[in-house]
Amino acid sequence: MKNCREITRLLSEAQERELSLSERMGLRMHLAMCRGCRNFAEQMATLRKICRAYARRDEGNSGRE
Ligand SMILES: [Zn+2]
């Protein structure tokens, strides 16, 4: 079983690389039980969405405002 520290590390690594199947399973199982890490995961997902939306906006906005 993974602990919270491993989980938060995996969550940030997931931004940069593809996680293995066993890593994803461990992550999922832990998130199902651990509220703290679930919140952290949600924050990461939200952050990523904001970043993406921001990048897209910049792309589409290559001209002047
Ligand atoms: Zn946890």
JSON list of N, CA, C and O and ligand atoms in Angstrom, two decimals:
[
{"chain": "A", "resi": 1, "resn": "MET", "atom": "N", "xyz": [0.84, -1.20, 0.00]},
{"chain": "A", "resi": 1, "resn": "MET", "atom": "CA", "xyz": [0.00, 0.00, 0.00]},
{"chain": "A", "resi": 1, "resn": "MET", "atom": "C", "xyz": [0.87, 1.25, 0.00]},
{"chain": "A", "resi": 1, "resn": "MET", "atom": "O", "xyz": [1.89, 1.29, 0.69]},
{"chain": "A", "resi": 2, "resn": "LYS", "atom": "N", "xyz": [0.50, 2.21, -0.77]},
{"chain": "A", "resi": 2, "resn": "LYS", "atom": "CA", "xyz": [1.30, 3.43, -0.85]},
{"chain": "A", "resi": 2, "resn": "LYS", "atom": "C", "xyz": [0.90, 4.39, 0.26]},
{"chain": "A", "resi": 2, "resn": "LYS", "atom": "O", "xyz": [-0.24, 4.38, 0.70]},
{"chain": "A", "resi": 3, "resn": "ASN", "atom": "N", "xyz": [1.84, 5.20, 0.67]},
{"chain": "A", "resi": 3, "resn": "ASN", "atom": "CA", "xyz": [1.48, 6.21, 1.67]},
{"chain": "A", "resi": 3, "resn": "ASN", "atom": "C", "xyz": [1.25, 7.56, 0.99]},
{"chain": "A", "resi": 3, "resn": "ASN", "atom": "O", "xyz": [1.49, 7.73, -0.21]},
{"chain": "A", "resi": 4, "resn": "CYS", "atom": "N", "xyz": [0.79, 8.52, 1.77]},
{"chain": "A", "resi": 4, "resn": "CYS", "atom": "CA", "xyz": [0.38, 9.81, 1.23]},
{"chain": "A", "resi": 4, "resn": "CYS", "atom": "C", "xyz": [1.53, 10.52, 0.51]},
{"chain": "A", "resi": 4, "resn": "CYS", "atom": "O", "xyz": [1.32, 11.19, -0.49]},
{"chain": "A", "resi": 5, "resn": "ARG", "atom": "N", "xyz": [2.73, 10.32, 1.02]},
{"chain": "A", "resi": 5, "resn": "ARG", "atom": "CA", "xyz": [3.86, 10.99, 0.40]},
{"chain": "A", "resi": 5, "resn": "ARG", "atom": "C", "xyz": [4.12, 10.46, -1.00]},
{"chain": "A", "resi": 5, "resn": "ARG", "atom": "O", "xyz": [4.39, 11.22, -1.92]},
{"chain": "A", "resi": 6, "resn": "GLU", "atom": "N", "xyz": [4.05, 9.15, -1.13]},
{"chain": "A", "resi": 6, "resn": "GLU", "atom": "CA", "xyz": [4.23, 8.55, -2.45]},
{"chain": "A", "resi": 6, "resn": "GLU", "atom": "C", "xyz": [3.14, 9.00, -3.41]},
{"chain": "A", "resi": 6, "resn": "GLU", "atom": "O", "xyz": [3.38, 9.22, -4.59]},
{"chain": "A", "resi": 7, "resn": "ILE", "atom": "N", "xyz": [1.93, 9.08, -2.88]},
{"chain": "A", "resi": 7, "resn": "ILE", "atom": "CA", "xyz": [0.80, 9.46, -3.71]},
{"chain": "A", "resi": 7, "resn": "ILE", "atom": "C", "xyz": [0.95, 10.89, -4.23]},
{"chain": "A", "resi": 7, "resn": "ILE", "atom": "O", "xyz": [0.77, 11.13, -5.43]},
{"chain": "A", "resi": 8, "resn": "THR", "atom": "N", "xyz": [1.31, 11.81, -3.36]},
{"chain": "A", "resi": 8, "resn": "THR", "atom": "CA", "xyz": [1.47, 13.18, -3.84]},
{"chain": "A", "resi": 8, "resn": "THR", "atom": "C", "xyz": [2.61, 13.28, -4.84]},
{"chain": "A", "resi": 8, "resn": "THR", "atom": "O", "xyz": [2.53, 14.02, -5.82]},
{"chain": "A", "resi": 9, "resn": "ARG", "atom": "N", "xyz": [3.65, 12.49, -4.61]},
{"chain": "A", "resi": 9, "resn": "ARG", "atom": "CA", "xyz": [4.77, 12.48, -5.57]},
{"chain": "A", "resi": 9, "resn": "ARG", "atom": "C", "xyz": [4.29, 11.94, -6.93]},
{"chain": "A", "resi": 9, "resn": "ARG", "atom": "O", "xyz": [4.58, 12.52, -7.97]},
{"chain": "A", "resi": 10, "resn": "LEU", "atom": "N", "xyz": [3.53, 10.86, -6.89]},
{"chain": "A", "resi": 10, "resn": "LEU", "atom": "CA", "xyz": [3.01, 10.29, -8.13]},
{"chain": "A", "resi": 10, "resn": "LEU", "atom": "C", "xyz": [2.11, 11.28, -8.85]},
{"chain": "A", "resi": 10, "resn": "LEU", "atom": "O", "xyz": [2.15, 11.41, -10.07]},
{"chain": "A", "resi": 11, "resn": "LEU", "atom": "N", "xyz": [1.29, 11.99, -8.08]},
{"chain": "A", "resi": 11, "resn": "LEU", "atom": "CA", "xyz": [0.37, 12.94, -8.70]},
{"chain": "A", "resi": 11, "resn": "LEU", "atom": "C", "xyz": [1.14, 14.04, -9.42]},
{"chain": "A", "resi": 11, "resn": "LEU", "atom": "O", "xyz": [0.75, 14.47, -10.50]},
{"chain": "A", "resi": 12, "resn": "SER", "atom": "N", "xyz": [2.24, 14.49, -8.84]},
{"chain": "A", "resi": 12, "resn": "SER", "atom": "CA", "xyz": [2.99, 15.52, -9.55]},
{"chain": "A", "resi": 12, "resn": "SER", "atom": "C", "xyz": [3.79, 14.93, -10.70]},
{"chain": "A", "resi": 12, "resn": "SER", "atom": "O", "xyz": [3.94, 15.57, -11.73]},
{"chain": "A", "resi": 13, "resn": "GLU", "atom": "N", "xyz": [4.27, 13.72, -10.53]},
{"chain": "A", "resi": 13, "resn": "GLU", "atom": "CA", "xyz": [4.98, 13.08, -11.64]},
{"chain": "A", "resi": 13, "resn": "GLU", "atom": "C", "xyz": [4.05, 12.82, -12.82]},
{"chain": "A", "resi": 13, "resn": "GLU", "atom": "O", "xyz": [4.48, 12.83, -13.97]},
{"chain": "A", "resi": 14, "resn": "ALA", "atom": "N", "xyz": [2.80, 12.58, -12.52]},
{"chain": "A", "resi": 14, "resn": "ALA", "atom": "CA", "xyz": [1.83, 12.30, -13.58]},
{"chain": "A", "resi": 14, "resn": "ALA", "atom": "C", "xyz": [1.69, 13.47, -14.54]},
{"chain": "A", "resi": 14, "resn": "ALA", "atom": "O", "xyz": [1.23, 13.31, -15.66]},
{"chain": "A", "resi": 15, "resn": "GLN", "atom": "N", "xyz": [2.09, 14.66, -14.10]},
{"chain": "A", "resi": 15, "resn": "GLN", "atom": "CA", "xyz": [2.05, 15.82, -14.98]},
{"chain": "A", "resi": 15, "resn": "GLN", "atom": "C", "xyz": [3.12, 15.70, -16.07]},
{"chain": "A", "resi": 15, "resn": "GLN", "atom": "O", "xyz": [2.98, 16.26, -17.14]},
{"chain": "A", "resi": 16, "resn": "GLU", "atom": "N", "xyz": [4.19, 15.00, -15.74]},
{"chain": "A", "resi": 16, "resn": "GLU", "atom": "CA", "xyz": [5.34, 14.98, -16.64]},
{"chain": "A", "resi": 16, "resn": "GLU", "atom": "C", "xyz": [5.52, 13.68, -17.40]},
{"chain": "A", "resi": 16, "resn": "GLU", "atom": "O", "xyz": [6.15, 13.64, -18.44]},
{"chain": "A", "resi": 17, "resn": "ARG", "atom": "N", "xyz": [5.01, 12.62, -16.82]},
{"chain": "A", "resi": 17, "resn": "ARG", "atom": "CA", "xyz": [5.21, 11.33, -17.50]},
{"chain": "A", "resi": 17, "resn": "ARG", "atom": "C", "xyz": [3.96, 10.46, -17.33]},
{"chain": "A", "resi": 17, "resn": "ARG", "atom": "O", "xyz": [3.13, 10.72, -16.47]},
{"chain": "A", "resi": 18, "resn": "GLU", "atom": "N", "xyz": [3.89, 9.45, -18.18]},
{"chain": "A", "resi": 18, "resn": "GLU", "atom": "CA", "xyz": [2.81, 8.48, -18.11]},
{"chain": "A", "resi": 18, "resn": "GLU", "atom": "C", "xyz": [3.08, 7.54, -16.93]},
{"chain": "A", "resi": 18, "resn": "GLU", "atom": "O", "xyz": [4.16, 6.98, -16.84]},
{"chain": "A", "resi": 19, "resn": "LEU", "atom": "N", "xyz": [2.10, 7.37, -16.05]},
{"chain": "A", "resi": 19, "resn": "LEU", "atom": "CA", "xyz": [2.29, 6.44, -14.93]},
{"chain": "A", "resi": 19, "resn": "LEU", "atom": "C", "xyz": [2.06, 5.01, -15.41]},
{"chain": "A", "resi": 19, "resn": "LEU", "atom": "O", "xyz": [1.27, 4.78, -16.31]},
{"chain": "A", "resi": 20, "resn": "SER", "atom": "N", "xyz": [2.75, 4.09, -14.75]},
{"chain": "A", "resi": 20, "resn": "SER", "atom": "CA", "xyz": [2.54, 2.68, -15.10]},
{"chain": "A", "resi": 20, "resn": "SER", "atom": "C", "xyz": [1.19, 2.22, -14.56]},
{"chain": "A", "resi": 20, "resn": "SER", "atom": "O", "xyz": [0.58, 2.89, -13.73]},
{"chain": "A", "resi": 21, "resn": "LEU", "atom": "N", "xyz": [0.77, 1.07, -15.05]},
{"chain": "A", "resi": 21, "resn": "LEU", "atom": "CA", "xyz": [-0.53, 0.55, -14.63]},
{"chain": "A", "resi": 21, "resn": "LEU", "atom": "C", "xyz": [-0.58, 0.34, -13.12]},
{"chain": "A", "resi": 21, "resn": "LEU", "atom": "O", "xyz": [-1.56, 0.72, -12.47]},
{"chain": "A", "resi": 22, "resn": "SER", "atom": "N", "xyz": [0.47, -0.23, -12.57]},
{"chain": "A", "resi": 22, "resn": "SER", "atom": "CA", "xyz": [0.46, -0.50, -11.13]},
{"chain": "A", "resi": 22, "resn": "SER", "atom": "C", "xyz": [0.49, 0.80, -10.33]},
{"chain": "A", "resi": 22, "resn": "SER", "atom": "O", "xyz": [-0.11, 0.90, -9.26]},
{"chain": "A", "resi": 23, "resn": "GLU", "atom": "N", "xyz": [1.17, 1.80, -10.85]},
{"chain": "A", "resi": 23, "resn": "GLU", "atom": "CA", "xyz": [1.17, 3.10, -10.17]},
{"chain": "A", "resi": 23, "resn": "GLU", "atom": "C", "xyz": [-0.22, 3.71, -10.17]},
{"chain": "A", "resi": 23, "resn": "GLU", "atom": "O", "xyz": [-0.68, 4.25, -9.17]},
{"chain": "A", "resi": 24, "resn": "ARG", "atom": "N", "xyz": [-0.87, 3.61, -11.32]},
{"chain": "A", "resi": 24, "resn": "ARG", "atom": "CA", "xyz": [-2.23, 4.16, -11.42]},
{"chain": "A", "resi": 24, "resn": "ARG", "atom": "C", "xyz": [-3.19, 3.42, -10.50]},
{"chain": "A", "resi": 24, "resn": "ARG", "atom": "O", "xyz": [-4.07, 4.03, -9.90]},
{"chain": "A", "resi": 25, "resn": "MET", "atom": "N", "xyz": [-3.03, 2.10, -10.41]},
{"chain": "A", "resi": 25, "resn": "MET", "atom": "CA", "xyz": [-3.91, 1.32, -9.53]},
{"chain": "A", "resi": 25, "resn": "MET", "atom": "C", "xyz": [-3.69, 1.71, -8.07]},
{"chain": "A", "resi": 25, "resn": "MET", "atom": "O", "xyz": [-4.64, 1.89, -7.32]},
{"chain": "A", "resi": 26, "resn": "GLY", "atom": "N", "xyz": [-2.43, 1.81, -7.69]},
{"chain": "A", "resi": 26, "resn": "GLY", "atom": "CA", "xyz": [-2.12, 2.20, -6.32]},
{"chain": "A", "resi": 26, "resn": "GLY", "atom": "C", "xyz": [-2.68, 3.56, -6.00]},
{"chain": "A", "resi": 26, "resn": "GLY", "atom": "O", "xyz": [-3.23, 3.80, -4.92]},
{"chain": "A", "resi": 27, "resn": "LEU", "atom": "N", "xyz": [-2.55, 4.45, -6.97]},
{"chain": "A", "resi": 27, "resn": "LEU", "atom": "CA", "xyz": [-3.06, 5.81, -6.83]},
{"chain": "A", "resi": 27, "resn": "LEU", "atom": "C", "xyz": [-4.57, 5.78, -6.61]},
{"chain": "A", "resi": 27, "resn": "LEU", "atom": "O", "xyz": [-5.10, 6.41, -5.70]},
{"chain": "A", "resi": 28, "resn": "ARG", "atom": "N", "xyz": [-5.24, 5.04, -7.45]},
{"chain": "A", "resi": 28, "resn": "ARG", "atom": "CA", "xyz": [-6.69, 4.95, -7.39]},
{"chain": "A", "resi": 28, "resn": "ARG", "atom": "C", "xyz": [-7.18, 4.39, -6.05]},
{"chain": "A", "resi": 28, "resn": "ARG", "atom": "O", "xyz": [-8.10, 4.91, -5.44]},
{"chain": "A", "resi": 29, "resn": "MET", "atom": "N", "xyz": [-6.52, 3.32, -5.63]},
{"chain": "A", "resi": 29, "resn": "MET", "atom": "CA", "xyz": [-6.91, 2.70, -4.37]},
{"chain": "A", "resi": 29, "resn": "MET", "atom": "C", "xyz": [-6.69, 3.64, -3.21]},
{"chain": "A", "resi": 29, "resn": "MET", "atom": "O", "xyz": [-7.51, 3.73, -2.31]},
{"chain": "A", "resi": 30, "resn": "HIS", "atom": "N", "xyz": [-5.59, 4.33, -3.25]},
{"chain": "A", "resi": 30, "resn": "HIS", "atom": "CA", "xyz": [-5.31, 5.26, -2.16]},
{"chain": "A", "resi": 30, "resn": "HIS", "atom": "C", "xyz": [-6.31, 6.41, -2.17]},
{"chain": "A", "resi": 30, "resn": "HIS", "atom": "O", "xyz": [-6.84, 6.79, -1.14]},
{"chain": "A", "resi": 31, "resn": "LEU", "atom": "N", "xyz": [-6.58, 6.94, -3.34]},
{"chain": "A", "resi": 31, "resn": "LEU", "atom": "CA", "xyz": [-7.50, 8.07, -3.43]},
{"chain": "A", "resi": 31, "resn": "LEU", "atom": "C", "xyz": [-8.90, 7.69, -2.97]},
{"chain": "A", "resi": 31, "resn": "LEU", "atom": "O", "xyz": [-9.64, 8.52, -2.44]},
{"chain": "A", "resi": 32, "resn": "ALA", "atom": "N", "xyz": [-9.27, 6.43, -3.17]},
{"chain": "A", "resi": 32, "resn": "ALA", "atom": "CA", "xyz": [-10.59, 5.97, -2.75]},
{"chain": "A", "resi": 32, "resn": "ALA", "atom": "C", "xyz": [-10.72, 6.02, -1.23]},
{"chain": "A", "resi": 32, "resn": "ALA", "atom": "O", "xyz": [-11.81, 6.19, -0.70]},
{"chain": "A", "resi": 33, "resn": "MET", "atom": "N", "xyz": [-9.59, 5.89, -0.54]},
{"chain": "A", "resi": 33, "resn": "MET", "atom": "CA", "xyz": [-9.65, 5.83, 0.92]},
{"chain": "A", "resi": 33, "resn": "MET", "atom": "C", "xyz": [-9.20, 7.12, 1.60]},
{"chain": "A", "resi": 33, "resn": "MET", "atom": "O", "xyz": [-9.53, 7.36, 2.74]},
{"chain": "A", "resi": 34, "resn": "CYS", "atom": "N", "xyz": [-8.40, 7.89, 0.91]},
{"chain": "A", "resi": 34, "resn": "CYS", "atom": "CA", "xyz": [-7.74, 9.01, 1.58]},
{"chain": "A", "resi": 34, "resn": "CYS", "atom": "C", "xyz": [-8.28, 10.34, 1.06]},
{"chain": "A", "resi": 34, "resn": "CYS", "atom": "O", "xyz": [-8.09, 10.70, -0.09]},
{"chain": "A", "resi": 35, "resn": "ARG", "atom": "N", "xyz": [-8.94, 11.04, 1.94]},
{"chain": "A", "resi": 35, "resn": "ARG", "atom": "CA", "xyz": [-9.57, 12.27, 1.56]},
{"chain": "A", "resi": 35, "resn": "ARG", "atom": "C", "xyz": [-8.55, 13.38, 1.26]},
{"chain": "A", "resi": 35, "resn": "ARG", "atom": "O", "xyz": [-8.72, 14.17, 0.34]},
{"chain": "A", "resi": 36, "resn": "GLY", "atom": "N", "xyz": [-7.50, 13.41, 2.05]},
{"chain": "A", "resi": 36, "resn": "GLY", "atom": "CA", "xyz": [-6.48, 14.44, 1.86]},
{"chain": "A", "resi": 36, "resn": "GLY", "atom": "C", "xyz": [-5.88, 14.37, 0.48]},
{"chain": "A", "resi": 36, "resn": "GLY", "atom": "O", "xyz": [-5.76, 15.39, -0.21]},
{"chain": "A", "resi": 37, "resn": "CYS", "atom": "N", "xyz": [-5.51, 13.18, 0.05]},
{"chain": "A", "resi": 37, "resn": "CYS", "atom": "CA", "xyz": [-4.90, 13.02, -1.26]},
{"chain": "A", "resi": 37, "resn": "CYS", "atom": "C", "xyz": [-5.91, 13.26, -2.37]},
{"chain": "A", "resi": 37, "resn": "CYS", "atom": "O", "xyz": [-5.57, 13.70, -3.45]},
{"chain": "A", "resi": 38, "resn": "ARG", "atom": "N", "xyz": [-7.17, 12.93, -2.09]},
{"chain": "A", "resi": 38, "resn": "ARG", "atom": "CA", "xyz": [-8.22, 13.19, -3.08]},
{"chain": "A", "resi": 38, "resn": "ARG", "atom": "C", "xyz": [-8.32, 14.69, -3.32]},
{"chain": "A", "resi": 38, "resn": "ARG", "atom": "O", "xyz": [-8.40, 15.15, -4.45]},
{"chain": "A", "resi": 39, "resn": "ASN", "atom": "N", "xyz": [-8.32, 15.45, -2.25]},
{"chain": "A", "resi": 39, "resn": "ASN", "atom": "CA", "xyz": [-8.36, 16.91, -2.40]},
{"chain": "A", "resi": 39, "resn": "ASN", "atom": "C", "xyz": [-7.16, 17.40, -3.18]},
{"chain": "A", "resi": 39, "resn": "ASN", "atom": "O", "xyz": [-7.28, 18.25, -4.06]},
{"chain": "A", "resi": 40, "resn": "PHE", "atom": "N", "xyz": [-6.00, 16.83, -2.85]},
{"chain": "A", "resi": 40, "resn": "PHE", "atom": "CA", "xyz": [-4.78, 17.23, -3.56]},
{"chain": "A", "resi": 40, "resn": "PHE", "atom": "C", "xyz": [-4.89, 16.92, -5.05]},
{"chain": "A", "resi": 40, "resn": "PHE", "atom": "O", "xyz": [-4.55, 17.75, -5.89]},
{"chain": "A", "resi": 41, "resn": "ALA", "atom": "N", "xyz": [-5.41, 15.74, -5.35]},
{"chain": "A", "resi": 41, "resn": "ALA", "atom": "CA", "xyz": [-5.56, 15.33, -6.74]},
{"chain": "A", "resi": 41, "resn": "ALA", "atom": "C", "xyz": [-6.51, 16.28, -7.48]},
{"chain": "A", "resi": 41, "resn": "ALA", "atom": "O", "xyz": [-6.28, 16.64, -8.63]},
{"chain": "A", "resi": 42, "resn": "GLU", "atom": "N", "xyz": [-7.57, 16.68, -6.79]},
{"chain": "A", "resi": 42, "resn": "GLU", "atom": "CA", "xyz": [-8.53, 17.59, -7.41]},
{"chain": "A", "resi": 42, "resn": "GLU", "atom": "C", "xyz": [-7.89, 18.94, -7.69]},
{"chain": "A", "resi": 42, "resn": "GLU", "atom": "O", "xyz": [-8.11, 19.55, -8.73]},
{"chain": "A", "resi": 43, "resn": "GLN", "atom": "N", "xyz": [-7.09, 19.38, -6.74]},
{"chain": "A", "resi": 43, "resn": "GLN", "atom": "CA", "xyz": [-6.40, 20.65, -6.93]},
{"chain": "A", "resi": 43, "resn": "GLN", "atom": "C", "xyz": [-5.47, 20.59, -8.13]},
{"chain": "A", "resi": 43, "resn": "GLN", "atom": "O", "xyz": [-5.40, 21.53, -8.92]},
{"chain": "A", "resi": 44, "resn": "MET", "atom": "N", "xyz": [-4.74, 19.48, -8.23]},
{"chain": "A", "resi": 44, "resn": "MET", "atom": "CA", "xyz": [-3.83, 19.32, -9.37]},
{"chain": "A", "resi": 44, "resn": "MET", "atom": "C", "xyz": [-4.61, 19.34, -10.68]},
{"chain": "A", "resi": 44, "resn": "MET", "atom": "O", "xyz": [-4.18, 19.96, -11.65]},
{"chain": "A", "resi": 45, "resn": "ALA", "atom": "N", "xyz": [-5.74, 18.66, -10.71]},
{"chain": "A", "resi": 45, "resn": "ALA", "atom": "CA", "xyz": [-6.55, 18.59, -11.92]},
{"chain": "A", "resi": 45, "resn": "ALA", "atom": "C", "xyz": [-7.07, 19.97, -12.28]},
{"chain": "A", "resi": 45, "resn": "ALA", "atom": "O", "xyz": [-7.06, 20.37, -13.45]},
{"chain": "A", "resi": 46, "resn": "THR", "atom": "N", "xyz": [-7.52, 20.70, -11.28]},
{"chain": "A", "resi": 46, "resn": "THR", "atom": "CA", "xyz": [-8.03, 22.05, -11.52]},
{"chain": "A", "resi": 46, "resn": "THR", "atom": "C", "xyz": [-6.94, 22.95, -12.06]},
{"chain": "A", "resi": 46, "resn": "THR", "atom": "O", "xyz": [-7.13, 23.68, -13.04]},
{"chain": "A", "resi": 47, "resn": "LEU", "atom": "N", "xyz": [-5.78, 22.84, -11.43]},
{"chain": "A", "resi": 47, "resn": "LEU", "atom": "CA", "xyz": [-4.65, 23.64, -11.84]},
{"chain": "A", "resi": 47, "resn": "LEU", "atom": "C", "xyz": [-4.28, 23.38, -13.30]},
{"chain": "A", "resi": 47, "resn": "LEU", "atom": "O", "xyz": [-4.00, 24.28, -14.07]},
{"chain": "A", "resi": 48, "resn": "ARG", "atom": "N", "xyz": [-4.32, 22.09, -13.65]},
{"chain": "A", "resi": 48, "resn": "ARG", "atom": "CA", "xyz": [-3.96, 21.69, -14.99]},
{"chain": "A", "resi": 48, "resn": "ARG", "atom": "C", "xyz": [-4.96, 22.25, -16.00]},
{"chain": "A", "resi": 48, "resn": "ARG", "atom": "O", "xyz": [-4.60, 22.70, -17.07]},
{"chain": "A", "resi": 49, "resn": "LYS", "atom": "N", "xyz": [-6.24, 22.20, -15.63]},
{"chain": "A", "resi": 49, "resn": "LYS", "atom": "CA", "xyz": [-7.29, 22.73, -16.49]},
{"chain": "A", "resi": 49, "resn": "LYS", "atom": "C", "xyz": [-7.06, 24.21, -16.73]},
{"chain": "A", "resi": 49, "resn": "LYS", "atom": "O", "xyz": [-7.16, 24.70, -17.85]},
{"chain": "A", "resi": 50, "resn": "ILE", "atom": "N", "xyz": [-6.75, 24.93, -15.67]},
{"chain": "A", "resi": 50, "resn": "ILE", "atom": "CA", "xyz": [-6.53, 26.37, -15.78]},
{"chain": "A", "resi": 50, "resn": "ILE", "atom": "C", "xyz": [-5.34, 26.63, -16.70]},
{"chain": "A", "resi": 50, "resn": "ILE", "atom": "O", "xyz": [-5.41, 27.48, -17.58]},
{"chain": "A", "resi": 51, "resn": "CYS", "atom": "N", "xyz": [-4.26, 25.89, -16.49]},
{"chain": "A", "resi": 51, "resn": "CYS", "atom": "CA", "xyz": [-3.06, 26.05, -17.33]},
{"chain": "A", "resi": 51, "resn": "CYS", "atom": "C", "xyz": [-3.39, 25.82, -18.79]},
{"chain": "A", "resi": 51, "resn": "CYS", "atom": "O", "xyz": [-2.98, 26.58, -19.66]},
{"chain": "A", "resi": 52, "resn": "ARG", "atom": "N", "xyz": [-4.14, 24.75, -19.05]},
{"chain": "A", "resi": 52, "resn": "ARG", "atom": "CA", "xyz": [-4.49, 24.42, -20.43]},
{"chain": "A", "resi": 52, "resn": "ARG", "atom": "C", "xyz": [-5.35, 25.50, -21.05]},
{"chain": "A", "resi": 52, "resn": "ARG", "atom": "O", "xyz": [-5.12, 25.92, -22.17]},
{"chain": "A", "resi": 53, "resn": "ALA", "atom": "N", "xyz": [-6.35, 25.94, -20.30]},
{"chain": "A", "resi": 53, "resn": "ALA", "atom": "CA", "xyz": [-7.24, 26.98, -20.80]},
{"chain": "A", "resi": 53, "resn": "ALA", "atom": "C", "xyz": [-6.43, 28.23, -21.11]},
{"chain": "A", "resi": 53, "resn": "ALA", "atom": "O", "xyz": [-6.65, 28.89, -22.12]},
{"chain": "A", "resi": 54, "resn": "TYR", "atom": "N", "xyz": [-5.48, 28.50, -20.26]},
{"chain": "A", "resi": 54, "resn": "TYR", "atom": "CA", "xyz": [-4.65, 29.68, -20.43]},
{"chain": "A", "resi": 54, "resn": "TYR", "atom": "C", "xyz": [-3.78, 29.56, -21.68]},
{"chain": "A", "resi": 54, "resn": "TYR", "atom": "O", "xyz": [-3.68, 30.48, -22.47]},
{"chain": "A", "resi": 55, "resn": "ALA", "atom": "N", "xyz": [-3.18, 28.37, -21.87]},
{"chain": "A", "resi": 55, "resn": "ALA", "atom": "CA", "xyz": [-2.34, 28.13, -23.04]},
{"chain": "A", "resi": 55, "resn": "ALA", "atom": "C", "xyz": [-3.16, 28.25, -24.32]},
{"chain": "A", "resi": 55, "resn": "ALA", "atom": "O", "xyz": [-2.72, 28.83, -25.31]},
{"chain": "A", "resi": 56, "resn": "ARG", "atom": "N", "xyz": [-4.35, 27.67, -24.29]},
{"chain": "A", "resi": 56, "resn": "ARG", "atom": "CA", "xyz": [-5.25, 27.73, -25.44]},
{"chain": "A", "resi": 56, "resn": "ARG", "atom": "C", "xyz": [-5.61, 29.17, -25.76]},
{"chain": "A", "resi": 56, "resn": "ARG", "atom": "O", "xyz": [-5.61, 29.58, -26.91]},
{"chain": "A", "resi": 57, "resn": "ARG", "atom": "N", "xyz": [-5.91, 29.93, -24.72]},
{"chain": "A", "resi": 57, "resn": "ARG", "atom": "CA", "xyz": [-6.30, 31.30, -24.92]},
{"chain": "A", "resi": 57, "resn": "ARG", "atom": "C", "xyz": [-5.17, 32.07, -25.60]},
{"chain": "A", "resi": 57, "resn": "ARG", "atom": "O", "xyz": [-5.38, 32.86, -26.50]},
{"chain": "A", "resi": 58, "resn": "ASP", "atom": "N", "xyz": [-3.94, 31.79, -25.17]},
{"chain": "A", "resi": 58, "resn": "ASP", "atom": "CA", "xyz": [-2.80, 32.46, -25.77]},
{"chain": "A", "resi": 58, "resn": "ASP", "atom": "C", "xyz": [-2.64, 32.09, -27.24]},
{"chain": "A", "resi": 58, "resn": "ASP", "atom": "O", "xyz": [-2.34, 32.94, -28.06]},
{"chain": "A", "resi": 59, "resn": "GLU", "atom": "N", "xyz": [-2.85, 30.81, -27.53]},
{"chain": "A", "resi": 59, "resn": "GLU", "atom": "CA", "xyz": [-2.75, 30.35, -28.91]},
{"chain": "A", "resi": 59, "resn": "GLU", "atom": "C", "xyz": [-3.74, 31.07, -29.81]},
{"chain": "A", "resi": 59, "resn": "GLU", "atom": "O", "xyz": [-3.41, 31.56, -30.87]},
{"chain": "A", "resi": 60, "resn": "GLY", "atom": "N", "xyz": [-4.99, 31.09, -29.34]},
{"chain": "A", "resi": 60, "resn": "GLY", "atom": "CA", "xyz": [-6.05, 31.68, -30.15]},
{"chain": "A", "resi": 60, "resn": "GLY", "atom": "C", "xyz": [-5.96, 33.19, -30.20]},
{"chain": "A", "resi": 60, "resn": "GLY", "atom": "O", "xyz": [-6.65, 33.83, -30.99]},
{"chain": "A", "resi": 61, "resn": "ASN", "atom": "N", "xyz": [-5.11, 33.71, -29.38]},
{"chain": "A", "resi": 61, "resn": "ASN", "atom": "CA", "xyz": [-5.05, 35.15, -29.23]},
{"chain": "A", "resi": 61, "resn": "ASN", "atom": "C", "xyz": [-3.73, 35.70, -29.74]},
{"chain": "A", "resi": 61, "resn": "ASN", "atom": "O", "xyz": [-3.13, 36.58, -29.14]},
{"chain": "A", "resi": 62, "resn": "SER", "atom": "N", "xyz": [-3.28, 35.16, -30.86]},
{"chain": "A", "resi": 62, "resn": "SER", "atom": "CA", "xyz": [-1.96, 35.52, -31.34]},
{"chain": "A", "resi": 62, "resn": "SER", "atom": "C", "xyz": [-1.90, 36.97, -31.84]},
{"chain": "A", "resi": 62, "resn": "SER", "atom": "O", "xyz": [-0.85, 37.58, -31.88]},
{"chain": "A", "resi": 63, "resn": "GLY", "atom": "N", "xyz": [-3.06, 37.50, -32.20]},
{"chain": "A", "resi": 63, "resn": "GLY", "atom": "CA", "xyz": [-3.10, 38.89, -32.64]},
{"chain": "A", "resi": 63, "resn": "GLY", "atom": "C", "xyz": [-3.23, 39.85, -31.47]},
{"chain": "A", "resi": 63, "resn": "GLY", "atom": "O", "xyz": [-2.80, 39.54, -30.37]},
{"chain": "A", "resi": 64, "resn": "ARG", "atom": "N", "xyz": [-3.82, 40.98, -31.71]},
{"chain": "A", "resi": 64, "resn": "ARG", "atom": "CA", "xyz": [-4.03, 41.94, -30.64]},
{"chain": "A", "resi": 64, "resn": "ARG", "atom": "C", "xyz": [-5.40, 41.73, -30.03]},
{"chain": "A", "resi": 64, "resn": "ARG", "atom": "O", "xyz": [-6.27, 41.12, -30.63]},
{"chain": "A", "resi": 65, "resn": "GLU", "atom": "N", "xyz": [-5.57, 42.28, -28.85]},
{"chain": "A", "resi": 65, "resn": "GLU", "atom": "CA", "xyz": [-6.87, 42.12, -28.22]},
{"chain": "A", "resi": 65, "resn": "GLU", "atom": "C", "xyz": [-7.86, 43.10, -28.80]},
{"chain": "A", "resi": 65, "resn": "GLU", "atom": "O", "xyz": [-7.53, 44.24, -29.07]},
{"chain": "B", "resi": 1, "resn": "ZN", "atom": "ZN", "xyz": [-3.24, 9.97, 1.29]}
]
